[in-house]
mmCIF file of C-alpha atoms in Angstrom:
data_model
loop_
_atom_site.group_PDB
_atom_site.id
_atom_site.type_symbol
_atom_site.label_atom_id
_atom_site.label_comp_id
_atom_site.label_asym_id
_atom_site.label_seq_id
_atom_site.Cartn_x
_atom_site.Cartn_y
_atom_site.Cartn_z
ATOM 1 C CA UNK W 249 -6.554 -37.647 -7.660
ATOM 2 C CA UNK W 250 -2.772 -37.856 -7.971
ATOM 3 C CA UNK W 251 -0.271 -34.805 -7.851
ATOM 4 C CA UNK W 252 2.186 -36.782 -8.596
ATOM 5 C CA UNK W 253 3.893 -36.427 -12.498
ATOM 6 C CA UNK W 254 5.665 -39.347 -14.353
ATOM 7 C CA UNK W 255 8.935 -37.261 -15.668
ATOM 8 C CA UNK W 256 10.146 -38.413 -19.088
ATOM 9 C CA UNK W 257 13.264 -39.219 -17.896
ATOM 10 C CA UNK W 258 11.340 -42.061 -15.836
ATOM 11 C CA UNK W 259 11.607 -40.337 -12.007
ATOM 12 C CA UNK W 260 8.088 -39.243 -10.137
ATOM 13 C CA UNK W 261 8.102 -35.743 -9.431
ATOM 14 C CA UNK W 262 5.193 -33.816 -7.176
ATOM 15 C CA UNK W 263 2.946 -32.103 -9.276
ATOM 16 C CA UNK W 264 2.926 -27.533 -8.563
ATOM 17 C CA UNK W 265 -0.707 -26.360 -8.878
ATOM 18 C CA UNK W 266 0.600 -22.677 -10.040
ATOM 19 C CA UNK W 267 -2.456 -21.014 -9.485
ATOM 20 C CA UNK W 268 -3.011 -22.474 -6.207
ATOM 21 C CA UNK W 269 1.347 -20.796 -5.375
ATOM 22 C CA UNK W 270 0.803 -17.143 -7.380
ATOM 23 C CA UNK W 271 -2.226 -16.528 -4.294
ATOM 24 C CA UNK W 272 -0.132 -16.131 -1.566
ATOM 25 C CA UNK W 273 -0.987 -14.613 1.437
ATOM 26 C CA UNK W 274 -0.154 -10.726 1.412
ATOM 27 C CA UNK W 275 -1.048 -9.944 5.291
ATOM 28 C CA UNK W 276 2.114 -8.258 5.596
ATOM 29 C CA UNK W 277 1.428 -6.076 3.185
ATOM 30 C CA UNK W 278 -2.281 -5.635 4.296
ATOM 31 C CA UNK W 279 -1.945 -4.120 7.501
ATOM 32 C CA UNK W 280 0.896 -2.151 6.723
ATOM 33 C CA UNK W 281 -0.922 -0.517 3.923
ATOM 34 C CA UNK W 282 -4.264 -0.080 5.684
ATOM 35 C CA UNK W 283 -2.264 1.521 9.013
ATOM 36 C CA UNK W 284 -0.499 4.164 7.058
ATOM 37 C CA UNK W 285 -3.156 4.971 4.768
ATOM 38 C CA UNK W 286 -5.587 5.797 8.625
ATOM 39 C CA UNK W 287 -2.692 7.140 9.338
ATOM 40 C CA UNK W 288 -2.833 9.460 6.278
ATOM 41 C CA UNK W 289 -5.690 10.161 7.539
ATOM 42 C CA UNK W 290 -5.030 11.167 10.000
ATOM 43 C CA UNK W 291 -2.315 13.322 9.046
ATOM 44 C CA UNK W 292 -4.148 15.066 6.827
ATOM 45 C CA UNK W 293 -6.639 15.839 9.225
ATOM 46 C CA UNK W 294 -4.331 16.559 11.508
ATOM 47 C CA UNK W 295 -3.452 19.468 8.375
ATOM 48 C CA UNK W 296 -6.798 20.952 8.349
ATOM 49 C CA UNK W 297 -6.410 21.922 11.710
ATOM 50 C CA UNK W 298 -2.800 23.148 11.173
ATOM 51 C CA UNK W 299 -4.637 25.244 8.542
ATOM 52 C CA UNK W 300 -7.400 26.250 10.187
ATOM 53 C CA UNK W 301 -5.354 27.248 13.417
ATOM 54 C CA UNK W 302 -2.692 29.096 10.697
ATOM 55 C CA UNK W 303 -6.019 31.816 9.379
ATOM 56 C CA UNK W 304 -6.991 32.330 12.776
ATOM 57 C CA UNK W 305 -3.923 33.521 13.786
ATOM 58 C CA UNK W 306 -2.963 35.491 10.807
ATOM 59 C CA UNK W 307 -5.741 36.875 8.372
ATOM 60 C CA UNK W 308 -4.374 35.353 5.277
ATOM 61 C CA UNK W 309 -5.870 32.698 3.705
ATOM 62 C CA UNK W 310 -4.167 29.161 4.224
ATOM 63 C CA UNK W 311 -6.125 27.310 1.828
ATOM 64 C CA UNK W 312 -3.302 25.403 0.309
ATOM 65 C CA UNK W 313 -2.681 23.490 3.454
ATOM 66 C CA UNK W 314 -6.276 22.572 3.266
ATOM 67 C CA UNK W 315 -5.830 21.197 -0.249
ATOM 68 C CA UNK W 316 -2.854 19.450 0.752
ATOM 69 C CA UNK W 317 -5.422 17.558 3.350
ATOM 70 C CA UNK W 318 -7.210 16.898 0.705
ATOM 71 C CA UNK W 319 -4.725 15.200 -1.430
ATOM 72 C CA UNK W 320 -2.828 13.121 1.833
ATOM 73 C CA UNK W 321 -6.157 11.745 2.357
ATOM 74 C CA UNK W 322 -7.745 10.643 -1.158
ATOM 75 C CA UNK W 323 -4.035 8.847 -1.558
ATOM 76 C CA UNK W 324 -4.809 7.497 1.277
ATOM 77 C CA UNK W 325 -7.453 6.225 0.809
ATOM 78 C CA UNK W 326 -6.655 4.912 -2.401
ATOM 79 C CA UNK W 327 -3.586 2.926 -1.084
ATOM 80 C CA UNK W 328 -6.022 1.687 1.056
ATOM 81 C CA UNK W 329 -8.221 0.153 -1.819
ATOM 82 C CA UNK W 330 -5.343 -1.289 -3.332
ATOM 83 C CA UNK W 331 -3.971 -3.025 -1.074
ATOM 84 C CA UNK W 332 -6.796 -4.488 -0.893
ATOM 85 C CA UNK W 333 -7.266 -5.258 -3.932
ATOM 86 C CA UNK W 334 -2.890 -6.712 -4.128
ATOM 87 C CA UNK W 335 -3.699 -10.254 -5.363
ATOM 88 C CA UNK W 336 -5.169 -9.034 -8.647
ATOM 89 C CA UNK W 337 -1.848 -7.644 -9.741
ATOM 90 C CA UNK W 338 1.492 -7.610 -7.086
ATOM 91 C CA UNK W 339 3.529 -5.514 -9.594
ATOM 92 C CA UNK W 340 1.283 -2.593 -11.152
ATOM 93 C CA UNK W 341 -0.415 -2.233 -7.568
ATOM 94 C CA UNK W 342 3.024 -2.382 -4.967
ATOM 95 C CA UNK W 343 3.934 0.368 -7.595
ATOM 96 C CA UNK W 344 1.214 2.650 -7.470
ATOM 97 C CA UNK W 345 0.603 1.849 -3.875
ATOM 98 C CA UNK W 346 4.571 3.883 -3.433
ATOM 99 C CA UNK W 347 3.249 6.455 -5.592
ATOM 100 C CA UNK W 348 0.664 6.976 -2.917
ATOM 101 C CA UNK W 349 3.334 6.544 -0.207
ATOM 102 C CA UNK W 350 5.624 9.418 -1.883
ATOM 103 C CA UNK W 351 2.248 11.519 -2.577
ATOM 104 C CA UNK W 352 1.814 11.586 1.164
ATOM 105 C CA UNK W 353 5.013 12.303 2.484
ATOM 106 C CA UNK W 354 5.279 15.058 -0.519
ATOM 107 C CA UNK W 355 1.168 16.620 0.804
ATOM 108 C CA UNK W 356 1.964 16.718 4.350
ATOM 109 C CA UNK W 357 5.702 16.593 4.861
ATOM 110 C CA UNK W 358 6.525 15.708 8.495
ATOM 111 C CA UNK W 359 2.722 14.776 9.451
ATOM 112 C CA UNK W 360 2.777 12.145 6.179
ATOM 113 C CA UNK W 361 6.668 10.478 7.304
ATOM 114 C CA UNK W 362 5.194 7.727 9.467
ATOM 115 C CA UNK W 363 1.968 6.989 6.810
ATOM 116 C CA UNK W 364 4.187 7.382 4.288
ATOM 117 C CA UNK W 365 7.177 5.335 5.333
ATOM 118 C CA UNK W 366 3.962 2.306 6.090
ATOM 119 C CA UNK W 367 2.506 2.343 2.400
ATOM 120 C CA UNK W 368 5.880 2.325 1.137
ATOM 121 C CA UNK W 369 7.245 -0.557 2.711
ATOM 122 C CA UNK W 370 3.624 -2.026 1.877
ATOM 123 C CA UNK W 371 4.218 -1.230 -1.479
ATOM 124 C CA UNK W 372 8.378 -2.982 -1.680
ATOM 125 C CA UNK W 373 6.835 -6.228 0.067
ATOM 126 C CA UNK W 374 4.176 -6.849 -2.468
ATOM 127 C CA UNK W 375 7.091 -6.208 -5.009
ATOM 128 C CA UNK W 376 9.716 -8.005 -3.752
ATOM 129 C CA UNK W 377 7.717 -11.124 -2.500
ATOM 130 C CA UNK W 378 6.629 -13.815 -4.679
#
């Protein structure tokens, strides 16, 4: 099977299979997204510990830290799942991954900066790289 095509002008051109070319390797996005997700899960668990310490020191209930930790863990797991499916539709997945990274930073603030930044960078790479 030849991958050369004769054009209307008589010249011979190389045929490019667009299906194969569109299935680029997304290793950088996957590595950054998975690392960010793992760090996000660690940040969520750390938020649980901080909530436990706060409830032990004060007589008030600090269920907000537990809820935010759960939100961070869920956003991190969603980011890991979406990063693994990034070849399906890179634009939609990229935007949702960026939203997961921003939510990660919002939920656990200073604990989630590293994980949120890694996830956001993975989402931006998914949007930029063609």
